[in-house]
Short mmCIF file of C-alpha atoms in Angstrom, two decimals:
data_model
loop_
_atom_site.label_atom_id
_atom_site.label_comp_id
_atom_site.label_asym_id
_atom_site.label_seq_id
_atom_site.Cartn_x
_atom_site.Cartn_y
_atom_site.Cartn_z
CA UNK N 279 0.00 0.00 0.00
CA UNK N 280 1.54 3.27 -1.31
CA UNK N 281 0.81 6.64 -2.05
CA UNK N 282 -1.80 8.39 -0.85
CA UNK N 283 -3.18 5.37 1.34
CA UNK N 284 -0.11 4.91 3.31
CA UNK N 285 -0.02 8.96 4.57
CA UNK N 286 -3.47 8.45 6.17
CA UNK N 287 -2.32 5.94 8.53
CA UNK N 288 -1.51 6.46 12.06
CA UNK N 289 1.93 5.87 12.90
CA UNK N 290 0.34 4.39 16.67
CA UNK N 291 -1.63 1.78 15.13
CA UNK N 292 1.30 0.69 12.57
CA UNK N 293 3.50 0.66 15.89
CA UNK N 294 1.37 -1.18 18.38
CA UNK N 295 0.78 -3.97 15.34
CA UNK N 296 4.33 -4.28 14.33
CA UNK N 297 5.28 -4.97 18.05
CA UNK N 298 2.78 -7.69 18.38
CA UNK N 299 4.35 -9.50 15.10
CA UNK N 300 7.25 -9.17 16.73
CA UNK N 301 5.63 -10.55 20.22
CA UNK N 302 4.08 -13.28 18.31
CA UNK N 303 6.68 -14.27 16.06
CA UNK N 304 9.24 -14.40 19.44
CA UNK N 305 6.96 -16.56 21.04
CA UNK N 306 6.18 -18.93 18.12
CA UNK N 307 9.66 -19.64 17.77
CA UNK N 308 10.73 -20.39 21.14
CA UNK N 309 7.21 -22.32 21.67
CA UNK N 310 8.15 -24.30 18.34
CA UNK N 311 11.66 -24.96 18.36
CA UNK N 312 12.28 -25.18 21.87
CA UNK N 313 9.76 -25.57 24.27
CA UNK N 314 9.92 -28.69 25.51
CA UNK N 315 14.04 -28.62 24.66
CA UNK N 316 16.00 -30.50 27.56
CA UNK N 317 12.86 -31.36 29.72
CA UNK N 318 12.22 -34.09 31.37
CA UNK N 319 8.42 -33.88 32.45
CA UNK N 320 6.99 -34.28 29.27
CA UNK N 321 6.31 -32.70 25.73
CA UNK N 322 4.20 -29.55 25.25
CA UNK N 323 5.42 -27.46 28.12
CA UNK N 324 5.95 -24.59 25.30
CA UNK N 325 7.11 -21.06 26.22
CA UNK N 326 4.91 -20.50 29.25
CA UNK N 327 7.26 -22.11 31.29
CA UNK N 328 9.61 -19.23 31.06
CA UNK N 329 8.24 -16.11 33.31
CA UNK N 330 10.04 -13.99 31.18
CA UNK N 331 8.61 -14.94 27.99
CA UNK N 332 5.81 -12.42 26.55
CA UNK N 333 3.35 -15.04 26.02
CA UNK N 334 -0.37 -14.35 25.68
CA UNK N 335 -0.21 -10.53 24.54
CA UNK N 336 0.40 -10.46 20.82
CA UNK N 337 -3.23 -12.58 19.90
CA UNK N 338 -5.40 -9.86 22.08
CA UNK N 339 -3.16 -6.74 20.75
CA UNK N 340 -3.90 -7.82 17.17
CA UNK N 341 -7.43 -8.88 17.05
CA UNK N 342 -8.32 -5.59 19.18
CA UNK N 343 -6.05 -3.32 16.56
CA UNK N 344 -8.53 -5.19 13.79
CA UNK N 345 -11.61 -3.75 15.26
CA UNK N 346 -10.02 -0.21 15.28
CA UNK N 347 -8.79 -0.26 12.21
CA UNK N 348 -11.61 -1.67 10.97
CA UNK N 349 -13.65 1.56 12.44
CA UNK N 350 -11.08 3.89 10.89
CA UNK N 351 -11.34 2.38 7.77
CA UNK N 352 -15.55 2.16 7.58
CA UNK N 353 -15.97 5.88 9.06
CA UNK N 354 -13.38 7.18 6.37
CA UNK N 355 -14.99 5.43 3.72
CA UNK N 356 -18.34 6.86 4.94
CA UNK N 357 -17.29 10.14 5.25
CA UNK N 358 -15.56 9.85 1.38
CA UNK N 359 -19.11 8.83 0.07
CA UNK N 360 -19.33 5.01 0.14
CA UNK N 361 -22.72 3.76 0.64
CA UNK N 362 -23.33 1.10 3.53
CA UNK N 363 -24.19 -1.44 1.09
CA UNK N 364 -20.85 -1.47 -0.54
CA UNK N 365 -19.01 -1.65 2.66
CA UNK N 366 -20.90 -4.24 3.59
CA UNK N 367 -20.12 -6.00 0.77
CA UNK N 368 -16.12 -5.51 0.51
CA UNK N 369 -16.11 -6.06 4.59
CA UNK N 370 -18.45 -9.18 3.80
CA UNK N 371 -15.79 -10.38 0.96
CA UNK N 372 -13.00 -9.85 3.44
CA UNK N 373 -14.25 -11.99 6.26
CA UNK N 374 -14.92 -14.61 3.87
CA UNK N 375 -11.93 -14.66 2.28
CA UNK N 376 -10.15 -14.86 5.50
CA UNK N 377 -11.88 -17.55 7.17
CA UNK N 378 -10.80 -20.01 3.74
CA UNK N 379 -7.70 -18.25 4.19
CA UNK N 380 -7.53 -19.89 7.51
CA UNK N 381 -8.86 -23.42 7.03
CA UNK N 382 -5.98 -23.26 3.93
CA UNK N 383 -3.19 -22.11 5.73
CA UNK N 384 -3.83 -25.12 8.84
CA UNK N 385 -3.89 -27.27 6.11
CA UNK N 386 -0.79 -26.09 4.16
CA UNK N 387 1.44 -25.36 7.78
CA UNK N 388 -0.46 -27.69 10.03
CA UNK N 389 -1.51 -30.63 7.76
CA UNK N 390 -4.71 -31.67 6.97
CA UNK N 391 -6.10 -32.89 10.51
CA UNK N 392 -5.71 -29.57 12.16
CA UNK N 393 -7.99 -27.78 9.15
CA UNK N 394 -10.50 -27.24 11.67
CA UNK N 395 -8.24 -26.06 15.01
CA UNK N 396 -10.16 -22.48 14.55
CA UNK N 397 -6.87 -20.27 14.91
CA UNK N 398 -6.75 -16.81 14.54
CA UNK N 399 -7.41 -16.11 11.29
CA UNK N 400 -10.20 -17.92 11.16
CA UNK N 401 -11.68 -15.65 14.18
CA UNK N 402 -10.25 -12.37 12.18
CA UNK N 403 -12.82 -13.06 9.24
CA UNK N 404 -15.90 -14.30 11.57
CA UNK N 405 -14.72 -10.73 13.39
CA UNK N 406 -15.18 -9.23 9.68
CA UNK N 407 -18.93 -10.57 9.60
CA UNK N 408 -19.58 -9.32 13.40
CA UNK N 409 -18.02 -6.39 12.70
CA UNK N 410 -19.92 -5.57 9.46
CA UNK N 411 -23.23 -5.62 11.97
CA UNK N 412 -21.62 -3.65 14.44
CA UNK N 413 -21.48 -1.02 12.05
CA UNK N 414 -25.00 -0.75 11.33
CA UNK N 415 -26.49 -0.92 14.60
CA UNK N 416 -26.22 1.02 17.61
CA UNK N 417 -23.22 0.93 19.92
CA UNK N 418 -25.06 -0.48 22.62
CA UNK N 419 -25.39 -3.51 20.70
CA UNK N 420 -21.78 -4.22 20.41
CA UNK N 421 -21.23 -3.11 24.00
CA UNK N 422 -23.33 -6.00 25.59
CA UNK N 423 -22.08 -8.32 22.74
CA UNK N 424 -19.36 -7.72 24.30
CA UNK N 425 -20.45 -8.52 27.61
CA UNK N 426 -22.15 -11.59 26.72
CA UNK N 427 -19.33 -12.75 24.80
CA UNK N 428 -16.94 -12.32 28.00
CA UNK N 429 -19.71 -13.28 30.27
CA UNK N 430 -21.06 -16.68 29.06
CA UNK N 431 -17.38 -17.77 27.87
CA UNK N 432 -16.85 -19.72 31.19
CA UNK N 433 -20.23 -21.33 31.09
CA UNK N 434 -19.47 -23.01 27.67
CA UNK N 435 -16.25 -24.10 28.71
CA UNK N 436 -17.51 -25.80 31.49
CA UNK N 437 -20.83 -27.11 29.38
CA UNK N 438 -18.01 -28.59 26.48
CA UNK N 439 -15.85 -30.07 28.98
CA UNK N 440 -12.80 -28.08 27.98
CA UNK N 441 -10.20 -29.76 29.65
CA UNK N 442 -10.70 -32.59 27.79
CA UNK N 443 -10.37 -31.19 24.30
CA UNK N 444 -7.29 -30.10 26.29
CA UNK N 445 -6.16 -32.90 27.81
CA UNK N 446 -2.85 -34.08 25.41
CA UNK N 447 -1.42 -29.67 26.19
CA UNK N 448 -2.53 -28.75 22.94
CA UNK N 449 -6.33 -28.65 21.35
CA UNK N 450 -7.02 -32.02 20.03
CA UNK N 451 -11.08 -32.91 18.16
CA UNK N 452 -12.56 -35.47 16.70
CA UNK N 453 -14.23 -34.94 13.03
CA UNK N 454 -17.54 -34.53 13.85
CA UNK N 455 -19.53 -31.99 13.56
CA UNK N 456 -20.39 -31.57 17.65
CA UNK N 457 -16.69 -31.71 18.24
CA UNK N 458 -16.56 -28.73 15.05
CA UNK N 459 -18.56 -26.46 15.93
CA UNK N 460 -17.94 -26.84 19.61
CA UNK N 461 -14.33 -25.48 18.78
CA UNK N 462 -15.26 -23.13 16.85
CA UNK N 463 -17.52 -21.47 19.44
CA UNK N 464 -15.64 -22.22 22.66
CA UNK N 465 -12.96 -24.82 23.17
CA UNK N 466 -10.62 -24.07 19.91
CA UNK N 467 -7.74 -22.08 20.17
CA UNK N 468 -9.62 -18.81 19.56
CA UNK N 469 -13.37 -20.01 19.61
CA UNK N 470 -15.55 -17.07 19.47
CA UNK N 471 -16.27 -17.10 22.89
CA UNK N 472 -14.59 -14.66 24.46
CA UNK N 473 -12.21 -13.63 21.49
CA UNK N 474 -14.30 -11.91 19.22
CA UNK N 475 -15.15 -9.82 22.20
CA UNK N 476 -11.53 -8.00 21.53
CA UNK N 477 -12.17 -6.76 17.61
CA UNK N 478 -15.74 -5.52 18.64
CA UNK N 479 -13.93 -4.03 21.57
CA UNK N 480 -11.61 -2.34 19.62
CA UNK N 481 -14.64 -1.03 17.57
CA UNK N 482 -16.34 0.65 20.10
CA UNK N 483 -13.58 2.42 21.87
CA UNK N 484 -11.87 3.71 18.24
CA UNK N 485 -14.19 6.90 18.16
CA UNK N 486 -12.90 7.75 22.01
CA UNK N 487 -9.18 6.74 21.39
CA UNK N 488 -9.19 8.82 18.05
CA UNK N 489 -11.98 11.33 18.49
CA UNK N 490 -11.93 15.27 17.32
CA UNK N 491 -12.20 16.28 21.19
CA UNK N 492 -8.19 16.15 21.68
CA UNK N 493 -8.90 16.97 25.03
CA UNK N 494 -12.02 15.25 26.75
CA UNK N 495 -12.24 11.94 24.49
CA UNK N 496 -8.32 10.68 25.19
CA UNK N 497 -9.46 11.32 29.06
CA UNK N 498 -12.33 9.52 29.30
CA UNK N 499 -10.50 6.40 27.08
CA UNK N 500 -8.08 5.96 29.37
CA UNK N 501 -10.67 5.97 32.41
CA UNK N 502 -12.43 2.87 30.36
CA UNK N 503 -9.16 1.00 30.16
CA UNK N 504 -7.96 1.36 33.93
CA UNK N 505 -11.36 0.61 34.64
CA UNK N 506 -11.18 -2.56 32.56
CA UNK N 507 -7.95 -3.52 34.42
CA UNK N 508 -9.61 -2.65 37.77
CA UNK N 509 -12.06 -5.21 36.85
CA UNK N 510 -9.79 -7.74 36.29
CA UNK N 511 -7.92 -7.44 39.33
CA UNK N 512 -11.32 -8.03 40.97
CA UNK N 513 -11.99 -11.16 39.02
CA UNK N 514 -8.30 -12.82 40.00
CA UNK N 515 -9.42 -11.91 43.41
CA UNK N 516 -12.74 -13.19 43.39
CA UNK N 517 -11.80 -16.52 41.89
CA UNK N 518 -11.69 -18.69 45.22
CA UNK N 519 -15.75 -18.04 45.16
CA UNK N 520 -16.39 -19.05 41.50
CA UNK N 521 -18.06 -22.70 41.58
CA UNK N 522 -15.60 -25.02 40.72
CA UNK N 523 -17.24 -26.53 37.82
CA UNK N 524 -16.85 -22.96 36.18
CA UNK N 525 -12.87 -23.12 36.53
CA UNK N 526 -11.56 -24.12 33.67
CA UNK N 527 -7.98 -23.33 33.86
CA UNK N 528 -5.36 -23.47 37.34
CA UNK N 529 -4.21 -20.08 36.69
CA UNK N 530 -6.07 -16.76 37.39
CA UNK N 531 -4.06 -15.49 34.21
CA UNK N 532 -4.13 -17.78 31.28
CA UNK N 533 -4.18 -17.66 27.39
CA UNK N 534 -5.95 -21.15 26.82
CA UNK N 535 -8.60 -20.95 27.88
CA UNK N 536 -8.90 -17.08 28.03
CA UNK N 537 -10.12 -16.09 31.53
CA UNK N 538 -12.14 -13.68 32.19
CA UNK N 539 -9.37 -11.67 34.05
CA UNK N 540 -7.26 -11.72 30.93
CA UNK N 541 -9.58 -10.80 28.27
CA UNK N 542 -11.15 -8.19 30.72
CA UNK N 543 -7.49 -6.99 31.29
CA UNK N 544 -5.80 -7.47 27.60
CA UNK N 545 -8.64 -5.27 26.62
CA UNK N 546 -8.47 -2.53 28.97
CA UNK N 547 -4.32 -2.89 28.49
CA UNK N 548 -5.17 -2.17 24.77
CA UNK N 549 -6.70 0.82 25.11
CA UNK N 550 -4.88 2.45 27.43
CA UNK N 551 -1.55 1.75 25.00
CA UNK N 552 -3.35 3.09 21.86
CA UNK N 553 -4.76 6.04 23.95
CA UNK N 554 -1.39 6.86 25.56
CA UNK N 555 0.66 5.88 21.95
CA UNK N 556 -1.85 8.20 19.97
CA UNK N 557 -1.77 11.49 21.50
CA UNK N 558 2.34 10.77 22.11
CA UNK N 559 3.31 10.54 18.46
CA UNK N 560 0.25 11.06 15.76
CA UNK N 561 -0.07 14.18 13.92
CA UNK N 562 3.84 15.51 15.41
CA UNK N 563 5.66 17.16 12.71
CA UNK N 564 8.87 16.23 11.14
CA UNK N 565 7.66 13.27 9.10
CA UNK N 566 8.19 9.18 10.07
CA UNK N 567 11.21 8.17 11.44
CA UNK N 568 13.09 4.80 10.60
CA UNK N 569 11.18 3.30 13.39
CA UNK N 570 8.01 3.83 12.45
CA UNK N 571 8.73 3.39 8.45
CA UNK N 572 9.49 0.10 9.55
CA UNK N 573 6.87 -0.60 11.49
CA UNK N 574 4.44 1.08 9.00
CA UNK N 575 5.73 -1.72 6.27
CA UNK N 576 5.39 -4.43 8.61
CA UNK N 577 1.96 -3.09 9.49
CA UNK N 578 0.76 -3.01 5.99
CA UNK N 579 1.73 -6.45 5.28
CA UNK N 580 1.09 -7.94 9.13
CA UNK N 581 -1.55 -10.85 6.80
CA UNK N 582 2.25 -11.97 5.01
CA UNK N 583 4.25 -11.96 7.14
CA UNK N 584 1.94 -14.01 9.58
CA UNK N 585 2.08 -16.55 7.47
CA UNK N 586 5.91 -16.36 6.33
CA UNK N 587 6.96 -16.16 10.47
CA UNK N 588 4.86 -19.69 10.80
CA UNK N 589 6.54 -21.32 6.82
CA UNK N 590 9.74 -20.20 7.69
CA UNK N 591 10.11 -22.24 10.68
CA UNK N 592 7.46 -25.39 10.93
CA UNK N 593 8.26 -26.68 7.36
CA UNK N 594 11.91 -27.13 8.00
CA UNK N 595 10.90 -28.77 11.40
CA UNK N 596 8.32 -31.12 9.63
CA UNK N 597 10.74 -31.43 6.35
CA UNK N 598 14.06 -32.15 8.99
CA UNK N 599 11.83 -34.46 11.21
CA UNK N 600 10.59 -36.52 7.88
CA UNK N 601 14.20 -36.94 6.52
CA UNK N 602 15.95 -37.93 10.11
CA UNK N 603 13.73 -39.67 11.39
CA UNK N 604 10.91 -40.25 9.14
CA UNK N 605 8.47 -38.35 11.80
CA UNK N 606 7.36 -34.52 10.98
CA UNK N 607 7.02 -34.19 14.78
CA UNK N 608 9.92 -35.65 15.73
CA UNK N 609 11.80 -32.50 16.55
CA UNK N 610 8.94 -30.31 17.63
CA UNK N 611 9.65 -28.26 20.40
CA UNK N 612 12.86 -30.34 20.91
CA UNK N 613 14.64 -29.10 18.08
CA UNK N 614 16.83 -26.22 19.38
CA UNK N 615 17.69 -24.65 22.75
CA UNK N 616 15.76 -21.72 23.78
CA UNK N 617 18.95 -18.68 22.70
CA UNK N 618 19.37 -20.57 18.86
CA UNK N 619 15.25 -20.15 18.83
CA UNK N 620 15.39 -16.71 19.56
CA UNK N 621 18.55 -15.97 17.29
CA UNK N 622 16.35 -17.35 15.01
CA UNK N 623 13.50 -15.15 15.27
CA UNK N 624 15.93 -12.37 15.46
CA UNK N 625 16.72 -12.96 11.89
CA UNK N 626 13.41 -13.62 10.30
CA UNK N 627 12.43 -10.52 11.83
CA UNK N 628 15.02 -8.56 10.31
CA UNK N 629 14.15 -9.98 7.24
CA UNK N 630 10.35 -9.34 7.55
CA UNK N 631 11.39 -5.64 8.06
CA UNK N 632 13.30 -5.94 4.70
CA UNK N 633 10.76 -7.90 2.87
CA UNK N 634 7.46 -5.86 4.04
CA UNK N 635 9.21 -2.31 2.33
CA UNK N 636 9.82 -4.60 -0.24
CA UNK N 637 6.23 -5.92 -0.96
CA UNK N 638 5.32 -1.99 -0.84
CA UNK N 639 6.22 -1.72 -4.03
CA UNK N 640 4.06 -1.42 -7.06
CA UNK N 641 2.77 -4.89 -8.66
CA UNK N 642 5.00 -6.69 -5.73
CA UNK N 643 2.73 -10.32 -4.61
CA UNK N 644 1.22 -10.24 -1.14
CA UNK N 645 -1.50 -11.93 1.11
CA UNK N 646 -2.78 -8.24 1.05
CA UNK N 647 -2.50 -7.14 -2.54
CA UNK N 648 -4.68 -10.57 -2.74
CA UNK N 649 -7.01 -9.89 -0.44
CA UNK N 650 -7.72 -6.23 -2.17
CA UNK N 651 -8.01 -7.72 -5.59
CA UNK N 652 -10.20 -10.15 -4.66
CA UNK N 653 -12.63 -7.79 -2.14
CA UNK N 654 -12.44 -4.53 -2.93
CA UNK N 655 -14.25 -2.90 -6.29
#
């Protein structure tokens, strides 16, 4: 994306996205190529066994930065003329494409039986759909979407018997269609309970984190998000009343399954960042630095480079495991120690810097440039 597209952007959102690639693509590696490296208590520890590790913030950073953007991008188009029928239909187009994007891509870098392990893209283009609503209703509606989303999370956990999908350290189904669309909506990696609570979050609180009132809307944004992470202190230290049955998880703090406390919290975290990132840096004067050219590149192309960060490292570990030993998984999360992992990463994200100016060049092949010429008039 060039030209007059790429000076609209705001150099907070292109900032906040690029450092959750770089979260995520830190944290893939590690989890990938070394998590269980050296261990003697079993296979799928993964990176959550190191404190230090930022696990569990790039997914909620990313999926709430889609609902913004997604606000930007509908109230600009508005405001240039668009009629809500064509949004609807390129926003329509893009969710679509998105979720076959998904059920592709787990087939191409996860092999076939994992088509249906509902990851993130596949909750980015159900967000699309959601989001397309959103748009056309009131903001109340999204609000206690929202709330329900967050609220009844727990309770369909508990219903589906999560722990059990759960039970081998990573999400394992059978192929039927119970087992399906039970991940889809609640036990998967990111069912749609509570996760698609973070892009319709992030669509709500755009028009106070980027408002016209410099002064008043910025104010009352940030009183949302410390209000969201008062909230979730409370939950973590409520949780020795919750019924039992409703506990899904050991930790107060967890990723899979999403507690309540950490969606509650990622969210409020979220805005508070893009509140306190916006009025620091958009609009200054003096033009982009390197920084945020960079990061503007790697926001651009965030779709690509997703799936380069996961090709570039689980194909050699399936391709090395097939030749050695004639098992893809026989050197998953074995197959490095934890430093070579993150050298690793290092590199590919150096490269992803170099390659993402790269693919802004005219007629250059993306997951984007795809995406556009298949959704957009």
């Amino acid at each position: 994306m060039t030209g007059r597209r790429a000076t609209t952007r705001l150099a907070s959102i292109d900032l906040l996205r690029t450092a959750a690639i770089v979260l995520m693509t830190l944290v893939h590696f590690v989890e990938n190529l070394a998590g269980s490296y050296n261990i003697e208590s079993g296979p799928f520890i993964g990176a959550n066994r190191y404190w230090w590790m930022p696990t569990g913030f790039a997914a909620p950073l990313f999926t709430f930065l889609s609902g913004v953007s997604y606000r930007l991008w509908a109230d600009a188009q508005a405001a240039r003329g668009r009629d809500s029928e064509e949004l609807s239909k390129i926003t329509i187009r893009r969710g679509l494409f998105l979720i076959l994007f998904g059920f592709a891509f787990n087939v191409l870098v996860w092999m076939p039986e994992d088509v249906f392990n509902w990851d993130i893209l596949t909750l980015i283009g159900t967000a699309m759909l959601a989001l397309d609503v959103a748009r056309r209703t009131p903001p109340a509606v999204a609000v206690v979407a929202c709330g329900l989303l967050v609220g009844l999370a727990p309770v369909l956990r508990a219903v589906a018997d999560y722990r059990a999908f759960w039970a081998a350290g990573y999400y394992d189904y059978d192929f039927t269609l119970a087992d399906v669309l039970t991940g889809y909506l609640a036990t998967g990696y990111f069912p749609v309970f509570p996760w698609l609570a973070l892009p319709l979050a992030g669509f709500v609180a755009a028009p106070w984190i980027y408002g016209h009132d410099a002064d008043r809307r910025p104010r009352e944004a940030l009183a949302i998000g410390g209000i969201l992470l008062a909230v979730a202190g409370v939950v973590m230290a409520v949780r020795p009343l919750v019924p039992a049955r409703l506990i899904t998880h050991d930790r107060l703090w967890a990723m899979f399954p999403p507690t309540t406390a950490y969606v509650l919290g990622t969210i409020g975290g979220g805005v508070v960042l893009a509140t306190i990132l916006h009025r620091a840096i958009d609009g200054r004067s003096g033009g982009p630095g390197w920084l945020t050219s960079i990061a503007g590149a790697m926001s651009r192309h965030s779709l690509t480079l997703y799936i380069l960060h996961h090709v570039a490292h689980v194909w050699p570990l399936w391709l090395v495991g097939f030749v050695a030993a004639g098992d893809p998984d026989a050197f998953w999360q074995v197959a490095t120690p934890v430093p070579t992992a993150i050298a690793w990463a290092v590199a590919f994200l150096c490269l992803a810097a170099w390659l993402a100016e790269r693919m802004d060049r005219p007629g250059t092949p993306s997951a984007e440039s795809l995406l556009r010429w298949l959704c957009e008039p």
